[in-house]
């Protein structure tokens, strides 16, 4: 048996980052950039008004107040998207809308709330009273203030969030080079498995693992390919495991313990390479890892919770690495254990548990009563995996313990 750390390190050492692909802007959301994104223009592209108001010469309104308003002649109305035609001279102003180009001659904008219209409602040919002074450049967004043409606005390795999508759009990129989503093959094994639409007969159970795994793959940013069920024969198992090469990664469930019908390990040794198959952990000590024709292969145990915990600890970080992420692990937090726990001394435990904030920045944590690895309820109701180290057999209430937050993404700590 190897430790969880050694298993994780072995897995990650076998994983390489997938090749980039160019995808439409919106499809890049949540993915990792494979190249810098360079702007083709200055942003802002021209000096423009940050407010609805009047473009004027700041020297004209020096010392202006409510009581000592300065009257300016209005020479033009400039909506957004329209090029100004007139130069603003001394004693003049142009009515201007947010985002409209600042006319030549003007060096500040006073917002409309600090003005009072006179003749002609403050429109062209009329006049306006300015009730405040203005600083040079006030309310003007300068050309190239945010970005200069040729600047990189997004950097290789950055994760594309909504603001990055907007930035890329503003600098003329309709598509982006990002790392590929891992294509993950999912195979369940077992003679007892029936489809979700079927009522299980005697000795049968529904194949829930294909679904929970596919959901975990989607949740980790991958593309699940459910290949179906391998029966507990070498031929059936070989037929599905032999397809590993069509995918970036293959995950199977069941058939890796020492039961008479556990053929996954046997077939893997025959058509691929087995790196390890037992990890000192609970749930799910049998965790096979290897490669089939160069494709990383995970043989997770069959019990539904063991399957999900194995995915969480080993497959998810591997998928994130493939997709170009550098933060591969969920945030961890210390919490005070609310009850005693007895455990096997030689195993790391990952209890399904609920972390509750105490209000002062600390947390308490309680494990679900029923820790059977056959039950998904505790996994569903919990929000963390409570990790208890090997080397201990009894952890008393009040101890400080470490929890892996399943309710937060990597890089959000
Ligand atoms: P195994 O590792 O094949 O011995 O399976 C361990 C336990 O997990 C058995 O009780 C199986 O019936 C159950 N199991 C295996 N595969 C699945 C699956 N795809 N969906 C739900 N339960 C499963
Ligand atoms: Mg089985």
Short mmCIF file of C-alpha atoms and ligand atoms in Angstrom, two decimals:
data_model
loop_
_atom_site.label_atom_id
_atom_site.label_comp_id
_atom_site.label_asym_id
_atom_site.label_seq_id
_atom_site.Cartn_x
_atom_site.Cartn_y
_atom_site.Cartn_z
CA UNK A 1 0.00 0.00 0.00
CA UNK A 2 1.18 3.51 -0.72
CA UNK A 3 0.21 6.80 0.91
CA UNK A 4 -2.28 9.23 -0.59
CA UNK A 5 0.56 11.74 -1.19
CA UNK A 6 2.70 9.18 -3.05
CA UNK A 7 -0.28 8.05 -5.11
CA UNK A 8 -1.13 11.67 -6.00
CA UNK A 9 2.48 12.43 -6.94
CA UNK A 10 2.71 9.30 -9.12
CA UNK A 11 -0.53 10.15 -10.88
CA UNK A 12 0.45 13.75 -11.58
CA UNK A 13 3.91 12.77 -12.82
CA UNK A 14 2.19 10.73 -15.56
CA UNK A 15 -0.12 13.51 -16.70
CA UNK A 16 0.75 16.00 -19.43
CA UNK A 17 -1.06 19.16 -20.43
CA UNK A 18 -3.36 18.72 -23.43
CA UNK A 19 -2.74 20.54 -26.71
CA UNK A 20 -4.45 23.90 -27.16
CA UNK A 21 -7.40 24.47 -29.46
CA UNK A 22 -9.01 27.62 -30.80
CA UNK A 23 -12.61 28.03 -29.67
CA UNK A 24 -15.30 30.74 -29.96
CA UNK A 25 -15.01 33.33 -27.20
CA UNK A 26 -17.85 32.06 -25.03
CA UNK A 27 -16.69 28.44 -25.24
CA UNK A 28 -13.42 29.58 -23.62
CA UNK A 29 -15.18 30.43 -20.36
CA UNK A 30 -13.63 28.55 -17.43
CA UNK A 31 -10.69 27.29 -19.47
CA UNK A 32 -6.97 28.11 -19.38
CA UNK A 33 -5.40 30.41 -21.97
CA UNK A 34 -2.71 28.84 -24.13
CA UNK A 35 -1.47 32.17 -25.51
CA UNK A 36 -1.39 35.86 -24.64
CA UNK A 37 -4.25 37.93 -26.01
CA UNK A 38 -2.95 41.06 -27.73
CA UNK A 39 -4.97 44.19 -28.29
CA UNK A 40 -5.31 45.53 -31.86
CA UNK A 41 -6.37 48.98 -30.62
CA UNK A 42 -6.00 51.48 -27.82
CA UNK A 43 -8.64 51.12 -25.10
CA UNK A 44 -10.30 53.56 -24.80
CA UNK A 45 -9.90 54.04 -28.59
CA UNK A 46 -10.43 57.84 -28.33
CA UNK A 47 -10.83 60.45 -25.58
CA UNK A 48 -14.44 60.14 -24.50
CA UNK A 49 -16.80 61.46 -21.90
CA UNK A 50 -17.35 59.47 -18.69
CA UNK A 51 -20.59 61.39 -17.98
CA UNK A 52 -23.59 63.01 -19.59
CA UNK A 53 -22.79 66.72 -19.35
CA UNK A 54 -20.95 69.57 -21.04
CA UNK A 55 -17.51 69.47 -22.64
CA UNK A 56 -15.72 72.74 -21.97
CA UNK A 57 -12.44 74.46 -21.20
CA UNK A 58 -11.69 74.06 -17.50
CA UNK A 59 -10.09 77.53 -17.40
CA UNK A 60 -13.50 79.01 -18.30
CA UNK A 61 -15.20 77.69 -15.17
CA UNK A 62 -12.51 78.39 -12.60
CA UNK A 63 -14.18 79.42 -9.34
CA UNK A 64 -17.69 78.67 -10.61
CA UNK A 65 -20.24 77.83 -7.87
CA UNK A 66 -23.99 77.58 -7.46
CA UNK A 67 -24.06 81.30 -6.50
CA UNK A 68 -21.48 82.43 -9.06
CA UNK A 69 -22.45 80.33 -12.08
CA UNK A 70 -20.57 80.73 -15.37
CA UNK A 71 -22.67 80.99 -18.53
CA UNK A 72 -21.32 79.28 -21.67
CA UNK A 73 -22.72 79.26 -25.22
CA UNK A 74 -23.73 75.74 -26.32
CA UNK A 75 -22.45 75.06 -29.85
CA UNK A 76 -23.17 71.37 -30.50
CA UNK A 77 -24.87 68.22 -29.21
CA UNK A 78 -22.64 65.10 -29.32
CA UNK A 79 -24.37 61.73 -28.80
CA UNK A 80 -22.30 58.50 -28.41
CA UNK A 81 -21.10 57.19 -31.78
CA UNK A 82 -21.02 60.63 -33.41
CA UNK A 83 -17.86 62.52 -34.37
CA UNK A 84 -17.90 66.17 -33.09
CA UNK A 85 -17.87 68.78 -35.84
CA UNK A 86 -17.06 71.90 -33.86
CA UNK A 87 -14.10 73.04 -31.84
CA UNK A 88 -14.93 74.28 -28.35
CA UNK A 89 -13.54 77.81 -27.98
CA UNK A 90 -13.34 80.13 -24.99
CA UNK A 91 -16.78 80.77 -23.51
CA UNK A 92 -18.24 77.78 -25.33
CA UNK A 93 -19.41 74.25 -24.42
CA UNK A 94 -20.81 71.22 -26.23
CA UNK A 95 -23.56 69.05 -24.80
CA UNK A 96 -22.01 65.55 -24.62
CA UNK A 97 -23.28 62.05 -23.79
CA UNK A 98 -21.41 59.27 -21.98
CA UNK A 99 -19.00 57.50 -24.34
CA UNK A 100 -19.13 60.24 -26.99
CA UNK A 101 -15.81 61.61 -28.36
CA UNK A 102 -14.56 64.73 -26.58
CA UNK A 103 -14.45 67.63 -29.07
CA UNK A 104 -11.23 69.43 -29.92
CA UNK A 105 -10.65 72.40 -27.62
CA UNK A 106 -12.45 70.91 -24.60
CA UNK A 107 -10.32 69.63 -21.71
CA UNK A 108 -12.95 68.69 -19.11
CA UNK A 109 -16.56 67.53 -18.81
CA UNK A 110 -18.93 68.85 -16.15
CA UNK A 111 -21.75 66.41 -15.47
CA UNK A 112 -25.26 67.59 -16.24
CA UNK A 113 -26.35 67.55 -12.56
CA UNK A 114 -23.91 70.45 -11.90
CA UNK A 115 -25.33 72.63 -14.67
CA UNK A 116 -28.51 74.65 -15.27
CA UNK A 117 -29.94 75.05 -18.78
CA UNK A 118 -30.69 78.59 -19.96
CA UNK A 119 -31.88 79.52 -23.43
CA UNK A 120 -32.80 76.64 -25.76
CA UNK A 121 -32.88 74.09 -22.86
CA UNK A 122 -29.09 74.11 -22.86
CA UNK A 123 -29.01 72.71 -26.42
CA UNK A 124 -27.11 74.02 -29.50
CA UNK A 125 -27.73 77.70 -30.12
CA UNK A 126 -28.71 78.16 -26.47
CA UNK A 127 -26.64 78.46 -23.36
CA UNK A 128 -25.95 76.72 -20.06
CA UNK A 129 -24.92 77.78 -16.59
CA UNK A 130 -22.04 75.82 -15.08
CA UNK A 131 -22.35 75.57 -11.27
CA UNK A 132 -18.94 74.13 -10.41
CA UNK A 133 -15.29 74.37 -11.32
CA UNK A 134 -13.60 71.47 -13.13
CA UNK A 135 -10.12 69.99 -13.05
CA UNK A 136 -8.10 69.50 -16.21
CA UNK A 137 -9.18 66.17 -17.76
CA UNK A 138 -12.06 65.69 -15.33
CA UNK A 139 -14.64 63.07 -16.52
CA UNK A 140 -12.61 62.34 -19.64
CA UNK A 141 -11.53 58.74 -20.27
CA UNK A 142 -8.28 59.12 -22.13
CA UNK A 143 -7.31 57.25 -25.27
CA UNK A 144 -5.24 54.16 -24.36
CA UNK A 145 -5.90 54.72 -20.67
CA UNK A 146 -6.57 50.99 -20.04
CA UNK A 147 -4.69 49.31 -22.90
CA UNK A 148 -2.35 50.39 -25.71
CA UNK A 149 -2.45 48.72 -29.12
CA UNK A 150 0.00 45.77 -28.97
CA UNK A 151 -0.40 45.28 -25.21
CA UNK A 152 -1.27 41.82 -23.85
CA UNK A 153 -4.60 42.17 -22.07
CA UNK A 154 -4.80 38.49 -21.05
CA UNK A 155 -1.82 36.27 -20.27
CA UNK A 156 -1.03 32.66 -21.05
CA UNK A 157 -2.03 30.45 -18.11
CA UNK A 158 -4.81 32.74 -16.91
CA UNK A 159 -8.27 31.28 -16.39
CA UNK A 160 -10.92 32.83 -18.63
CA UNK A 161 -13.69 34.36 -16.50
CA UNK A 162 -16.54 36.61 -17.64
CA UNK A 163 -14.39 39.78 -17.45
CA UNK A 164 -11.71 38.11 -19.59
CA UNK A 165 -14.36 37.24 -22.19
CA UNK A 166 -15.39 40.91 -22.25
CA UNK A 167 -11.80 42.13 -22.47
CA UNK A 168 -11.02 39.76 -25.33
CA UNK A 169 -14.12 41.02 -27.16
CA UNK A 170 -13.12 44.65 -26.62
CA UNK A 171 -9.73 44.05 -28.24
CA UNK A 172 -11.11 42.21 -31.26
CA UNK A 173 -10.74 38.49 -30.46
CA UNK A 174 -13.76 36.43 -31.53
CA UNK A 175 -12.00 33.22 -30.50
CA UNK A 176 -9.28 32.21 -28.06
CA UNK A 177 -6.59 29.54 -27.85
CA UNK A 178 -7.26 27.49 -24.70
CA UNK A 179 -6.28 24.04 -23.48
CA UNK A 180 -8.60 21.25 -24.51
CA UNK A 181 -11.19 19.81 -22.14
CA UNK A 182 -10.13 16.28 -21.21
CA UNK A 183 -12.26 13.61 -22.93
CA UNK A 184 -12.88 11.04 -20.22
CA UNK A 185 -14.10 7.49 -20.92
CA UNK A 186 -16.26 5.98 -18.18
CA UNK A 187 -16.69 2.23 -17.79
CA UNK A 188 -18.66 0.55 -15.01
CA UNK A 189 -18.04 -3.11 -14.30
CA UNK A 190 -20.24 -5.74 -12.73
CA UNK A 191 -22.67 -8.54 -13.63
CA UNK A 192 -25.14 -7.12 -11.10
CA UNK A 193 -25.59 -3.74 -12.80
CA UNK A 194 -28.80 -2.68 -14.54
CA UNK A 195 -29.73 0.56 -16.28
CA UNK A 196 -31.27 3.47 -14.35
CA UNK A 197 -34.60 2.95 -16.17
CA UNK A 198 -34.85 -0.64 -15.00
CA UNK A 199 -36.22 -1.98 -11.73
CA UNK A 200 -33.43 -4.14 -10.26
CA UNK A 201 -34.27 -7.85 -10.07
CA UNK A 202 -32.95 -10.20 -7.37
CA UNK A 203 -29.27 -9.51 -6.69
CA UNK A 204 -29.17 -6.57 -9.11
CA UNK A 205 -28.45 -2.87 -8.47
CA UNK A 206 -28.74 0.19 -10.67
CA UNK A 207 -25.59 1.48 -12.30
CA UNK A 208 -25.33 4.78 -10.43
CA UNK A 209 -21.54 5.13 -10.70
CA UNK A 210 -21.57 5.90 -14.43
CA UNK A 211 -23.81 8.86 -13.62
CA UNK A 212 -22.00 10.20 -10.55
CA UNK A 213 -18.68 9.90 -12.41
CA UNK A 214 -20.01 11.60 -15.55
CA UNK A 215 -21.29 14.40 -13.32
CA UNK A 216 -17.90 14.71 -11.61
CA UNK A 217 -16.21 14.84 -15.02
CA UNK A 218 -18.49 17.68 -16.15
CA UNK A 219 -17.95 19.44 -12.82
CA UNK A 220 -14.18 19.23 -13.33
CA UNK A 221 -14.50 20.82 -16.80
CA UNK A 222 -14.19 17.59 -18.79
CA UNK A 223 -16.21 15.82 -21.44
CA UNK A 224 -17.64 12.49 -20.24
CA UNK A 225 -18.03 9.54 -22.61
CA UNK A 226 -20.02 6.77 -20.94
CA UNK A 227 -18.95 3.59 -22.72
CA UNK A 228 -21.32 1.30 -20.85
CA UNK A 229 -20.96 -1.70 -18.58
CA UNK A 230 -18.26 -4.33 -18.75
CA UNK A 231 -19.44 -7.67 -17.43
CA UNK A 232 -17.22 -9.58 -15.03
CA UNK A 233 -15.40 -11.49 -17.74
CA UNK A 234 -11.99 -10.82 -19.19
CA UNK A 235 -13.40 -10.60 -22.75
CA UNK A 236 -16.04 -8.03 -21.88
CA UNK A 237 -13.61 -5.98 -19.77
CA UNK A 238 -10.87 -6.17 -22.40
CA UNK A 239 -13.29 -4.99 -25.11
CA UNK A 240 -14.05 -1.74 -23.25
CA UNK A 241 -10.63 -1.09 -21.68
CA UNK A 242 -9.12 -1.62 -25.13
CA UNK A 243 -10.83 1.62 -26.22
CA UNK A 244 -8.75 3.76 -23.81
CA UNK A 245 -6.62 5.07 -26.68
CA UNK A 246 -9.61 6.96 -28.12
CA UNK A 247 -9.68 9.21 -25.03
CA UNK A 248 -7.47 11.44 -22.90
CA UNK A 249 -8.22 9.44 -19.78
CA UNK A 250 -10.19 6.36 -18.77
CA UNK A 251 -11.98 5.73 -15.48
CA UNK A 252 -13.56 2.43 -14.47
CA UNK A 253 -15.48 1.50 -11.34
CA UNK A 254 -15.54 -1.84 -9.58
CA UNK A 255 -13.61 -4.98 -10.22
CA UNK A 256 -10.37 -3.89 -8.55
CA UNK A 257 -10.63 -5.57 -5.15
CA UNK A 258 -9.62 -9.17 -4.51
CA UNK A 259 -13.00 -10.75 -5.27
CA UNK A 260 -13.01 -13.73 -7.64
CA UNK A 261 -14.60 -11.68 -10.40
CA UNK A 262 -12.38 -8.62 -10.10
CA UNK A 263 -10.88 -8.73 -13.53
CA UNK A 264 -10.01 -5.08 -14.15
CA UNK A 265 -6.60 -5.42 -12.53
CA UNK A 266 -5.87 -8.58 -14.53
CA UNK A 267 -6.84 -7.02 -17.86
CA UNK A 268 -4.95 -3.82 -17.09
CA UNK A 269 -1.78 -5.81 -16.42
CA UNK A 270 -2.30 -7.62 -19.70
CA UNK A 271 -3.04 -4.71 -22.08
CA UNK A 272 -1.46 -1.83 -20.19
CA UNK A 273 0.80 -0.98 -17.29
CA UNK A 274 -0.18 -0.95 -13.64
CA UNK A 275 1.57 1.66 -11.45
CA UNK A 276 -0.19 0.94 -8.15
CA UNK A 277 -3.41 -0.56 -7.00
CA UNK A 278 -3.68 -0.09 -3.25
CA UNK A 279 -3.65 3.20 -1.35
CA UNK A 280 -3.62 3.46 2.46
CA UNK A 281 -6.99 5.19 2.67
CA UNK A 282 -10.60 4.68 3.58
CA UNK A 283 -12.97 4.58 1.83
CA UNK A 284 -11.56 2.82 -1.17
CA UNK A 285 -8.16 1.23 -0.58
CA UNK A 286 -8.19 -0.55 -3.95
CA UNK A 287 -7.43 2.28 -6.42
CA UNK A 288 -5.74 1.05 -9.56
CA UNK A 289 -3.71 3.51 -11.61
CA UNK A 290 -1.77 2.87 -14.77
CA UNK A 291 -1.77 3.50 -18.48
CA UNK A 292 -3.25 1.73 -21.49
CA UNK A 293 -1.42 2.60 -24.70
CA UNK A 294 -0.29 5.89 -23.20
CA UNK A 295 -3.76 6.87 -21.90
CA UNK A 296 -3.84 7.34 -18.12
CA UNK A 297 -6.19 4.82 -16.53
CA UNK A 298 -7.93 4.95 -13.14
CA UNK A 299 -9.58 1.81 -11.77
CA UNK A 300 -11.74 3.18 -8.98
CA UNK A 301 -13.46 0.90 -6.46
CA UNK A 302 -17.14 0.05 -7.00
CA UNK A 303 -18.78 1.26 -3.81
CA UNK A 304 -20.49 4.51 -4.82
CA UNK A 305 -18.84 6.72 -2.21
CA UNK A 306 -15.42 5.13 -2.68
CA UNK A 307 -15.76 5.83 -6.39
CA UNK A 308 -16.54 9.49 -5.83
CA UNK A 309 -13.81 9.99 -3.21
CA UNK A 310 -11.24 8.30 -5.47
CA UNK A 311 -12.27 10.59 -8.32
CA UNK A 312 -12.06 13.64 -6.09
CA UNK A 313 -8.58 12.80 -4.78
CA UNK A 314 -6.87 11.48 -7.91
CA UNK A 315 -8.85 11.95 -11.13
CA UNK A 316 -9.96 15.55 -10.64
CA UNK A 317 -6.44 16.97 -10.07
CA UNK A 318 -5.22 14.93 -13.06
CA UNK A 319 -7.97 16.40 -15.27
CA UNK A 320 -7.20 19.92 -14.09
CA UNK A 321 -3.51 19.44 -14.87
CA UNK A 322 -4.42 18.18 -18.36
CA UNK A 323 -6.58 21.25 -18.92
CA UNK A 324 -3.66 23.54 -18.08
CA UNK A 325 -4.65 24.60 -14.55
CA UNK A 326 -1.91 25.15 -11.98
CA UNK A 327 -4.17 25.16 -8.89
CA UNK A 328 -4.98 21.47 -8.67
CA UNK A 329 -6.32 21.05 -5.15
CA UNK A 330 -9.45 22.14 -3.34
CA UNK A 331 -9.07 24.59 -0.45
CA UNK A 332 -8.39 23.00 2.92
CA UNK A 333 -9.54 24.44 6.22
CA UNK A 334 -8.93 23.54 9.87
CA UNK A 335 -11.98 22.86 12.03
CA UNK A 336 -12.83 21.66 15.54
CA UNK A 337 -14.16 18.13 15.61
CA UNK A 338 -17.50 17.93 17.50
CA UNK A 339 -17.30 14.21 18.42
CA UNK A 340 -14.84 11.36 19.00
CA UNK A 341 -13.69 9.24 16.06
CA UNK A 342 -12.12 5.78 16.25
CA UNK A 343 -10.23 4.59 13.19
CA UNK A 344 -7.87 2.01 11.79
CA UNK A 345 -4.35 3.17 12.55
CA UNK A 346 -2.83 2.38 9.14
CA UNK A 347 -5.31 4.28 6.97
CA UNK A 348 -5.99 7.91 6.07
CA UNK A 349 -9.71 8.46 6.57
CA UNK A 350 -11.85 10.70 4.41
CA UNK A 351 -15.12 11.03 6.28
CA UNK A 352 -18.15 12.58 4.66
CA UNK A 353 -18.78 15.57 6.88
CA UNK A 354 -20.37 18.96 7.29
CA UNK A 355 -18.32 22.04 8.01
CA UNK A 356 -20.14 24.84 9.85
CA UNK A 357 -18.71 28.36 10.34
CA UNK A 358 -18.73 29.47 13.99
CA UNK A 359 -19.08 33.16 13.10
CA UNK A 360 -15.65 34.20 14.38
CA UNK A 361 -13.77 32.90 11.37
CA UNK A 362 -13.36 29.39 12.82
CA UNK A 363 -15.23 26.22 11.87
CA UNK A 364 -16.62 23.14 13.53
CA UNK A 365 -17.08 19.87 11.69
CA UNK A 366 -19.22 16.78 12.25
CA UNK A 367 -18.98 13.55 10.28
CA UNK A 368 -22.17 11.96 8.97
CA UNK A 369 -23.46 9.19 11.29
CA UNK A 370 -23.46 6.50 8.63
CA UNK A 371 -20.10 6.28 6.86
CA UNK A 372 -20.93 3.20 4.78
CA UNK A 373 -19.21 3.61 1.44
CA UNK A 374 -22.27 2.11 -0.25
CA UNK A 375 -24.35 5.19 0.63
CA UNK A 376 -24.30 8.39 -1.37
CA UNK A 377 -26.60 10.32 0.99
CA UNK A 378 -23.78 11.43 3.29
CA UNK A 379 -21.78 12.56 0.27
CA UNK A 380 -24.75 14.58 -0.95
CA UNK A 381 -25.52 16.20 2.41
CA UNK A 382 -21.89 16.87 3.29
CA UNK A 383 -19.78 19.78 2.10
CA UNK A 384 -16.30 18.46 2.87
CA UNK A 385 -14.10 15.42 3.32
CA UNK A 386 -12.81 15.30 6.86
CA UNK A 387 -9.25 13.99 6.56
CA UNK A 388 -7.87 12.02 9.51
CA UNK A 389 -4.22 11.00 9.33
CA UNK A 390 -2.74 7.52 9.42
CA UNK A 391 -0.84 6.79 12.63
CA UNK A 392 -3.81 7.70 14.83
CA UNK A 393 -6.49 5.33 16.08
CA UNK A 394 -8.56 7.68 18.20
CA UNK A 395 -9.29 11.37 17.62
CA UNK A 396 -11.16 12.97 20.54
CA UNK A 397 -13.88 15.62 20.27
CA UNK A 398 -12.32 19.10 20.35
CA UNK A 399 -9.33 18.12 18.20
CA UNK A 400 -8.33 20.38 15.33
CA UNK A 401 -8.78 18.47 12.08
CA UNK A 402 -8.26 19.20 8.41
CA UNK A 403 -11.17 19.36 5.97
CA UNK A 404 -11.11 19.37 2.18
CA UNK A 405 -13.83 21.73 0.99
CA UNK A 406 -15.94 20.16 -1.73
CA UNK A 407 -18.08 23.30 -1.93
CA UNK A 408 -15.24 25.49 -3.23
CA UNK A 409 -13.19 25.32 -6.40
CA UNK A 410 -9.42 25.08 -6.63
CA UNK A 411 -7.74 28.46 -6.44
CA UNK A 412 -10.57 29.97 -4.36
CA UNK A 413 -8.92 29.61 -0.94
P1 LIG B 1 -16.66 -4.19 -6.69
O1 LIG B 1 -15.56 -3.21 -6.44
O2 LIG B 1 -16.88 -4.52 -8.11
O3 LIG B 1 -16.51 -5.40 -5.82
O4 LIG B 1 -17.99 -3.46 -6.20
C1 LIG B 1 -18.15 -3.06 -4.85
C2 LIG B 1 -19.59 -2.69 -4.56
O5 LIG B 1 -19.97 -1.57 -5.37
C3 LIG B 1 -20.60 -3.77 -4.88
O6 LIG B 1 -21.59 -3.77 -3.88
C4 LIG B 1 -21.15 -3.35 -6.20
O7 LIG B 1 -22.46 -3.86 -6.40
C5 LIG B 1 -21.14 -1.84 -6.10
N1 LIG B 1 -21.03 -1.28 -7.43
C6 LIG B 1 -20.11 -1.64 -8.35
N2 LIG B 1 -20.27 -0.93 -9.49
C7 LIG B 1 -21.34 -0.10 -9.29
C8 LIG B 1 -22.00 0.85 -10.09
N3 LIG B 1 -21.62 1.09 -11.34
N4 LIG B 1 -23.05 1.52 -9.55
C9 LIG B 1 -23.43 1.28 -8.29
N5 LIG B 1 -22.84 0.37 -7.48
C10 LIG B 1 -21.81 -0.32 -7.96
MG1 LIG B 2 -17.80 -5.85 -9.21
#
